[in-house]
């Protein structure tokens, strides 16, 4: 729905160009940059910058894909739940590809993605697609396990739906005897 950046090329490569569906003429080709008005880029190749993307709904995230219209270089990627403030690092490896898919191997309810550039290369981000099940609890009295809010019927809610951490995938207290 919207985006901000710690650095952006004010001549026409703004953070807002990384929202919505991919629309740059050369998205995914990695052969040439599409030009101003299609993708976000930092103000300089030598600046480590963050691109933060905000989504209108919460998603129990399974994966996300970053679409570029030219080479991208990412060093870190986080998912964030703006309601709880929980921010989880989901990728901590330098990646220099044009399109990057990140598979999430745990239950994370998020509405924000934060991407950090390498600071030593061009990054042209056309769009970022967040995938998973939409969490819509606004018109329901049913609890949502994994949202950090202990609701009716839940014995615990640690922000995940992972078994073995003391709070099960259905938000019931686990008897964990291991030390």
PDB file of C-alpha atoms in Angstrom:
ATOM      1  CA  UNK A   1       0.000   0.000   0.000  1.00  0.00           C
ATOM      2  CA  UNK A   2       2.934   2.342   0.679  1.00  0.00           C
ATOM      3  CA  UNK A   3       6.698   2.420   1.083  1.00  0.00           C
ATOM      4  CA  UNK A   4       9.456   4.492   2.645  1.00  0.00           C
ATOM      5  CA  UNK A   5      13.208   4.421   2.240  1.00  0.00           C
ATOM      6  CA  UNK A   6      16.212   5.691   4.147  1.00  0.00           C
ATOM      7  CA  UNK A   7      17.657   6.780   0.792  1.00  0.00           C
ATOM      8  CA  UNK A   8      16.111   7.237  -2.630  1.00  0.00           C
ATOM      9  CA  UNK A   9      17.010   8.756  -5.964  1.00  0.00           C
ATOM     10  CA  UNK A  10      14.803  11.867  -5.966  1.00  0.00           C
ATOM     11  CA  UNK A  11      15.163  12.196  -9.749  1.00  0.00           C
ATOM     12  CA  UNK A  12      12.498   9.536 -10.275  1.00  0.00           C
ATOM     13  CA  UNK A  13      13.347   6.293  -8.443  1.00  0.00           C
ATOM     14  CA  UNK A  14      11.230   6.749  -5.340  1.00  0.00           C
ATOM     15  CA  UNK A  15      10.232   4.161  -2.723  1.00  0.00           C
ATOM     16  CA  UNK A  16       6.609   4.396  -3.895  1.00  0.00           C
ATOM     17  CA  UNK A  17       7.629   2.822  -7.229  1.00  0.00           C
ATOM     18  CA  UNK A  18       8.281  -0.466  -5.383  1.00  0.00           C
ATOM     19  CA  UNK A  19       4.573  -0.799  -4.476  1.00  0.00           C
ATOM     20  CA  UNK A  20       1.883  -2.461  -6.538  1.00  0.00           C
ATOM     21  CA  UNK A  21       2.337  -5.129  -9.184  1.00  0.00           C
ATOM     22  CA  UNK A  22       5.542  -5.325 -11.252  1.00  0.00           C
ATOM     23  CA  UNK A  23       5.235  -2.784 -14.071  1.00  0.00           C
ATOM     24  CA  UNK A  24       8.745  -1.983 -15.289  1.00  0.00           C
ATOM     25  CA  UNK A  25       9.394  -2.886 -18.945  1.00  0.00           C
ATOM     26  CA  UNK A  26      12.465  -4.972 -18.039  1.00  0.00           C
ATOM     27  CA  UNK A  27      11.298  -6.640 -14.792  1.00  0.00           C
ATOM     28  CA  UNK A  28      13.010  -9.981 -14.345  1.00  0.00           C
ATOM     29  CA  UNK A  29      15.267  -9.669 -17.379  1.00  0.00           C
ATOM     30  CA  UNK A  30      18.298  -8.208 -15.586  1.00  0.00           C
ATOM     31  CA  UNK A  31      19.613  -6.881 -18.867  1.00  0.00           C
ATOM     32  CA  UNK A  32      18.928  -3.188 -18.510  1.00  0.00           C
ATOM     33  CA  UNK A  33      17.381  -0.706 -16.133  1.00  0.00           C
ATOM     34  CA  UNK A  34      13.851   0.417 -17.082  1.00  0.00           C
ATOM     35  CA  UNK A  35      14.588   4.049 -16.266  1.00  0.00           C
ATOM     36  CA  UNK A  36      13.131   6.609 -13.914  1.00  0.00           C
ATOM     37  CA  UNK A  37       9.513   6.189 -12.833  1.00  0.00           C
ATOM     38  CA  UNK A  38       9.420   2.393 -12.542  1.00  0.00           C
ATOM     39  CA  UNK A  39      11.538   1.203  -9.641  1.00  0.00           C
ATOM     40  CA  UNK A  40      13.116   2.324  -6.367  1.00  0.00           C
ATOM     41  CA  UNK A  41      16.842   2.918  -6.134  1.00  0.00           C
ATOM     42  CA  UNK A  42      18.969   4.377  -3.372  1.00  0.00           C
ATOM     43  CA  UNK A  43      20.567   7.784  -3.930  1.00  0.00           C
ATOM     44  CA  UNK A  44      23.977   6.171  -4.412  1.00  0.00           C
ATOM     45  CA  UNK A  45      25.412   2.738  -5.136  1.00  0.00           C
ATOM     46  CA  UNK A  46      27.676   3.168  -2.130  1.00  0.00           C
ATOM     47  CA  UNK A  47      24.927   3.790   0.442  1.00  0.00           C
ATOM     48  CA  UNK A  48      23.524   1.008   2.628  1.00  0.00           C
ATOM     49  CA  UNK A  49      19.820   1.824   2.525  1.00  0.00           C
ATOM     50  CA  UNK A  50      16.572   0.290   3.799  1.00  0.00           C
ATOM     51  CA  UNK A  51      13.403  -0.014   1.770  1.00  0.00           C
ATOM     52  CA  UNK A  52      10.334  -0.557   3.978  1.00  0.00           C
ATOM     53  CA  UNK A  53       7.080  -1.729   2.402  1.00  0.00           C
ATOM     54  CA  UNK A  54       3.725  -1.571   4.201  1.00  0.00           C
ATOM     55  CA  UNK A  55       0.790  -3.834   3.316  1.00  0.00           C
ATOM     56  CA  UNK A  56      -2.889  -3.069   4.053  1.00  0.00           C
ATOM     57  CA  UNK A  57      -3.600  -6.450   5.699  1.00  0.00           C
ATOM     58  CA  UNK A  58      -1.814  -8.846   8.024  1.00  0.00           C
ATOM     59  CA  UNK A  59      -0.597 -12.045   6.376  1.00  0.00           C
ATOM     60  CA  UNK A  60       0.482 -15.319   7.945  1.00  0.00           C
ATOM     61  CA  UNK A  61       3.491 -15.243   5.649  1.00  0.00           C
ATOM     62  CA  UNK A  62       4.629 -18.257   3.620  1.00  0.00           C
ATOM     63  CA  UNK A  63       6.991 -16.396   1.297  1.00  0.00           C
ATOM     64  CA  UNK A  64       7.695 -13.133  -0.461  1.00  0.00           C
ATOM     65  CA  UNK A  65       9.321 -12.223  -3.758  1.00  0.00           C
ATOM     66  CA  UNK A  66      11.319  -9.113  -4.613  1.00  0.00           C
ATOM     67  CA  UNK A  67      11.079  -8.241  -8.325  1.00  0.00           C
ATOM     68  CA  UNK A  68      13.818  -6.163  -9.889  1.00  0.00           C
ATOM     69  CA  UNK A  69      14.195  -4.577 -13.277  1.00  0.00           C
ATOM     70  CA  UNK A  70      17.992  -4.640 -13.008  1.00  0.00           C
ATOM     71  CA  UNK A  71      20.568  -6.153 -10.692  1.00  0.00           C
ATOM     72  CA  UNK A  72      19.710  -6.007  -7.010  1.00  0.00           C
ATOM     73  CA  UNK A  73      21.954  -6.548  -4.027  1.00  0.00           C
ATOM     74  CA  UNK A  74      20.324  -7.312  -0.674  1.00  0.00           C
ATOM     75  CA  UNK A  75      22.143  -8.116   2.560  1.00  0.00           C
ATOM     76  CA  UNK A  76      19.262  -8.487   5.055  1.00  0.00           C
ATOM     77  CA  UNK A  77      15.480  -8.898   4.986  1.00  0.00           C
ATOM     78  CA  UNK A  78      12.983  -8.661   7.853  1.00  0.00           C
ATOM     79  CA  UNK A  79       9.273  -9.253   8.353  1.00  0.00           C
ATOM     80  CA  UNK A  80       7.468  -7.035  10.848  1.00  0.00           C
ATOM     81  CA  UNK A  81       4.113  -7.037  12.587  1.00  0.00           C
ATOM     82  CA  UNK A  82       3.304  -3.335  13.025  1.00  0.00           C
ATOM     83  CA  UNK A  83       0.631  -4.079  15.639  1.00  0.00           C
ATOM     84  CA  UNK A  84       2.977  -5.926  18.008  1.00  0.00           C
ATOM     85  CA  UNK A  85       6.286  -4.422  16.867  1.00  0.00           C
ATOM     86  CA  UNK A  86       7.760  -7.916  16.424  1.00  0.00           C
ATOM     87  CA  UNK A  87      10.478  -7.813  13.760  1.00  0.00           C
ATOM     88  CA  UNK A  88      12.102 -11.056  12.590  1.00  0.00           C
ATOM     89  CA  UNK A  89      15.211 -11.351  10.420  1.00  0.00           C
ATOM     90  CA  UNK A  90      14.259 -13.860   7.701  1.00  0.00           C
ATOM     91  CA  UNK A  91      17.264 -13.596   5.372  1.00  0.00           C
ATOM     92  CA  UNK A  92      20.816 -12.652   6.275  1.00  0.00           C
ATOM     93  CA  UNK A  93      22.772 -13.523   3.140  1.00  0.00           C
ATOM     94  CA  UNK A  94      24.091 -11.326   0.373  1.00  0.00           C
ATOM     95  CA  UNK A  95      22.070 -11.924  -2.767  1.00  0.00           C
ATOM     96  CA  UNK A  96      22.859 -10.364  -6.143  1.00  0.00           C
ATOM     97  CA  UNK A  97      19.981 -11.598  -8.286  1.00  0.00           C
ATOM     98  CA  UNK A  98      17.316  -9.798 -10.253  1.00  0.00           C
ATOM     99  CA  UNK A  99      14.405 -11.572  -8.555  1.00  0.00           C
ATOM    100  CA  UNK A 100      14.632 -12.947  -5.025  1.00  0.00           C
ATOM    101  CA  UNK A 101      12.145 -15.338  -3.413  1.00  0.00           C
ATOM    102  CA  UNK A 102      12.335 -15.834   0.353  1.00  0.00           C
ATOM    103  CA  UNK A 103      10.607 -18.918   1.774  1.00  0.00           C
ATOM    104  CA  UNK A 104       9.458 -18.532   5.389  1.00  0.00           C
ATOM    105  CA  UNK A 105       9.868 -21.727   7.419  1.00  0.00           C
ATOM    106  CA  UNK A 106       7.955 -20.545  10.473  1.00  0.00           C
ATOM    107  CA  UNK A 107       4.636 -18.898  11.157  1.00  0.00           C
ATOM    108  CA  UNK A 108       5.028 -15.129  11.056  1.00  0.00           C
ATOM    109  CA  UNK A 109       2.101 -12.737  10.879  1.00  0.00           C
ATOM    110  CA  UNK A 110       3.360  -9.595   9.167  1.00  0.00           C
ATOM    111  CA  UNK A 111       2.216  -6.497   7.352  1.00  0.00           C
ATOM    112  CA  UNK A 112       5.654  -4.969   6.705  1.00  0.00           C
ATOM    113  CA  UNK A 113       8.789  -6.053   4.841  1.00  0.00           C
ATOM    114  CA  UNK A 114      12.119  -4.305   5.420  1.00  0.00           C
ATOM    115  CA  UNK A 115      14.919  -4.808   2.873  1.00  0.00           C
ATOM    116  CA  UNK A 116      18.529  -3.665   3.371  1.00  0.00           C
ATOM    117  CA  UNK A 117      20.795  -3.058   0.392  1.00  0.00           C
ATOM    118  CA  UNK A 118      24.402  -4.256   0.304  1.00  0.00           C
ATOM    119  CA  UNK A 119      25.700  -0.716  -0.058  1.00  0.00           C
ATOM    120  CA  UNK A 120      28.086  -1.677  -2.834  1.00  0.00           C
ATOM    121  CA  UNK A 121      25.871  -2.157  -5.858  1.00  0.00           C
ATOM    122  CA  UNK A 122      22.849  -0.967  -7.755  1.00  0.00           C
ATOM    123  CA  UNK A 123      19.429  -1.995  -6.491  1.00  0.00           C
ATOM    124  CA  UNK A 124      16.405  -1.453  -8.722  1.00  0.00           C
ATOM    125  CA  UNK A 125      13.262  -2.766  -6.998  1.00  0.00           C
ATOM    126  CA  UNK A 126      10.080  -2.799  -9.057  1.00  0.00           C
ATOM    127  CA  UNK A 127       7.717  -4.660  -6.707  1.00  0.00           C
ATOM    128  CA  UNK A 128       7.570  -6.902  -3.647  1.00  0.00           C
ATOM    129  CA  UNK A 129       4.872  -9.564  -3.371  1.00  0.00           C
ATOM    130  CA  UNK A 130       3.903 -10.818   0.103  1.00  0.00           C
ATOM    131  CA  UNK A 131       2.261 -14.273   0.072  1.00  0.00           C
ATOM    132  CA  UNK A 132       0.380 -16.314   2.650  1.00  0.00           C
ATOM    133  CA  UNK A 133      -3.005 -16.448   4.339  1.00  0.00           C
ATOM    134  CA  UNK A 134      -4.660 -13.133   5.121  1.00  0.00           C
ATOM    135  CA  UNK A 135      -5.348 -12.731   8.824  1.00  0.00           C
ATOM    136  CA  UNK A 136      -8.668 -10.965   9.185  1.00  0.00           C
ATOM    137  CA  UNK A 137      -9.850 -10.960  12.749  1.00  0.00           C
ATOM    138  CA  UNK A 138     -11.493  -7.532  12.737  1.00  0.00           C
ATOM    139  CA  UNK A 139     -15.051  -8.837  12.365  1.00  0.00           C
ATOM    140  CA  UNK A 140     -14.636 -12.069  14.311  1.00  0.00           C
ATOM    141  CA  UNK A 141     -14.432 -13.170  17.901  1.00  0.00           C
ATOM    142  CA  UNK A 142     -12.279 -16.164  16.960  1.00  0.00           C
ATOM    143  CA  UNK A 143      -8.727 -16.047  18.321  1.00  0.00           C
ATOM    144  CA  UNK A 144      -5.783 -15.785  15.942  1.00  0.00           C
ATOM    145  CA  UNK A 145      -2.901 -17.937  17.144  1.00  0.00           C
ATOM    146  CA  UNK A 146       0.511 -16.403  16.533  1.00  0.00           C
ATOM    147  CA  UNK A 147      -0.388 -12.716  16.781  1.00  0.00           C
ATOM    148  CA  UNK A 148       1.177 -12.055  20.223  1.00  0.00           C
ATOM    149  CA  UNK A 149      -2.267 -11.394  21.722  1.00  0.00           C
ATOM    150  CA  UNK A 150      -3.633 -13.929  24.235  1.00  0.00           C
ATOM    151  CA  UNK A 151      -7.269 -14.198  23.224  1.00  0.00           C
ATOM    152  CA  UNK A 152     -10.253 -16.262  24.443  1.00  0.00           C
ATOM    153  CA  UNK A 153      -9.467 -19.993  24.281  1.00  0.00           C
ATOM    154  CA  UNK A 154      -5.696 -19.492  24.044  1.00  0.00           C
ATOM    155  CA  UNK A 155      -3.473 -20.503  26.950  1.00  0.00           C
ATOM    156  CA  UNK A 156      -0.515 -18.612  25.453  1.00  0.00           C
ATOM    157  CA  UNK A 157       0.455 -16.692  22.316  1.00  0.00           C
ATOM    158  CA  UNK A 158       4.168 -16.251  21.672  1.00  0.00           C
ATOM    159  CA  UNK A 159       3.811 -14.730  18.210  1.00  0.00           C
ATOM    160  CA  UNK A 160       4.510 -17.975  16.338  1.00  0.00           C
ATOM    161  CA  UNK A 161       2.782 -21.254  15.556  1.00  0.00           C
ATOM    162  CA  UNK A 162       5.830 -23.425  16.157  1.00  0.00           C
ATOM    163  CA  UNK A 163       5.567 -26.505  18.370  1.00  0.00           C
ATOM    164  CA  UNK A 164       8.226 -27.250  20.978  1.00  0.00           C
ATOM    165  CA  UNK A 165       8.834 -23.679  22.185  1.00  0.00           C
ATOM    166  CA  UNK A 166       6.481 -23.790  25.182  1.00  0.00           C
ATOM    167  CA  UNK A 167       3.442 -22.545  23.269  1.00  0.00           C
ATOM    168  CA  UNK A 168       2.015 -24.920  20.645  1.00  0.00           C
ATOM    169  CA  UNK A 169       0.879 -24.201  17.097  1.00  0.00           C
ATOM    170  CA  UNK A 170      -2.693 -23.873  18.438  1.00  0.00           C
ATOM    171  CA  UNK A 171      -1.668 -21.569  21.324  1.00  0.00           C
ATOM    172  CA  UNK A 172      -1.895 -24.134  24.096  1.00  0.00           C
ATOM    173  CA  UNK A 173       0.795 -24.352  26.789  1.00  0.00           C
ATOM    174  CA  UNK A 174       3.281 -27.170  26.173  1.00  0.00           C
ATOM    175  CA  UNK A 175       4.959 -29.129  28.925  1.00  0.00           C
ATOM    176  CA  UNK A 176       8.537 -28.889  27.753  1.00  0.00           C
ATOM    177  CA  UNK A 177      10.809 -30.834  30.111  1.00  0.00           C
ATOM    178  CA  UNK A 178      14.015 -30.256  28.154  1.00  0.00           C
ATOM    179  CA  UNK A 179      16.537 -27.780  29.490  1.00  0.00           C
TER     180      UNK A 179
END
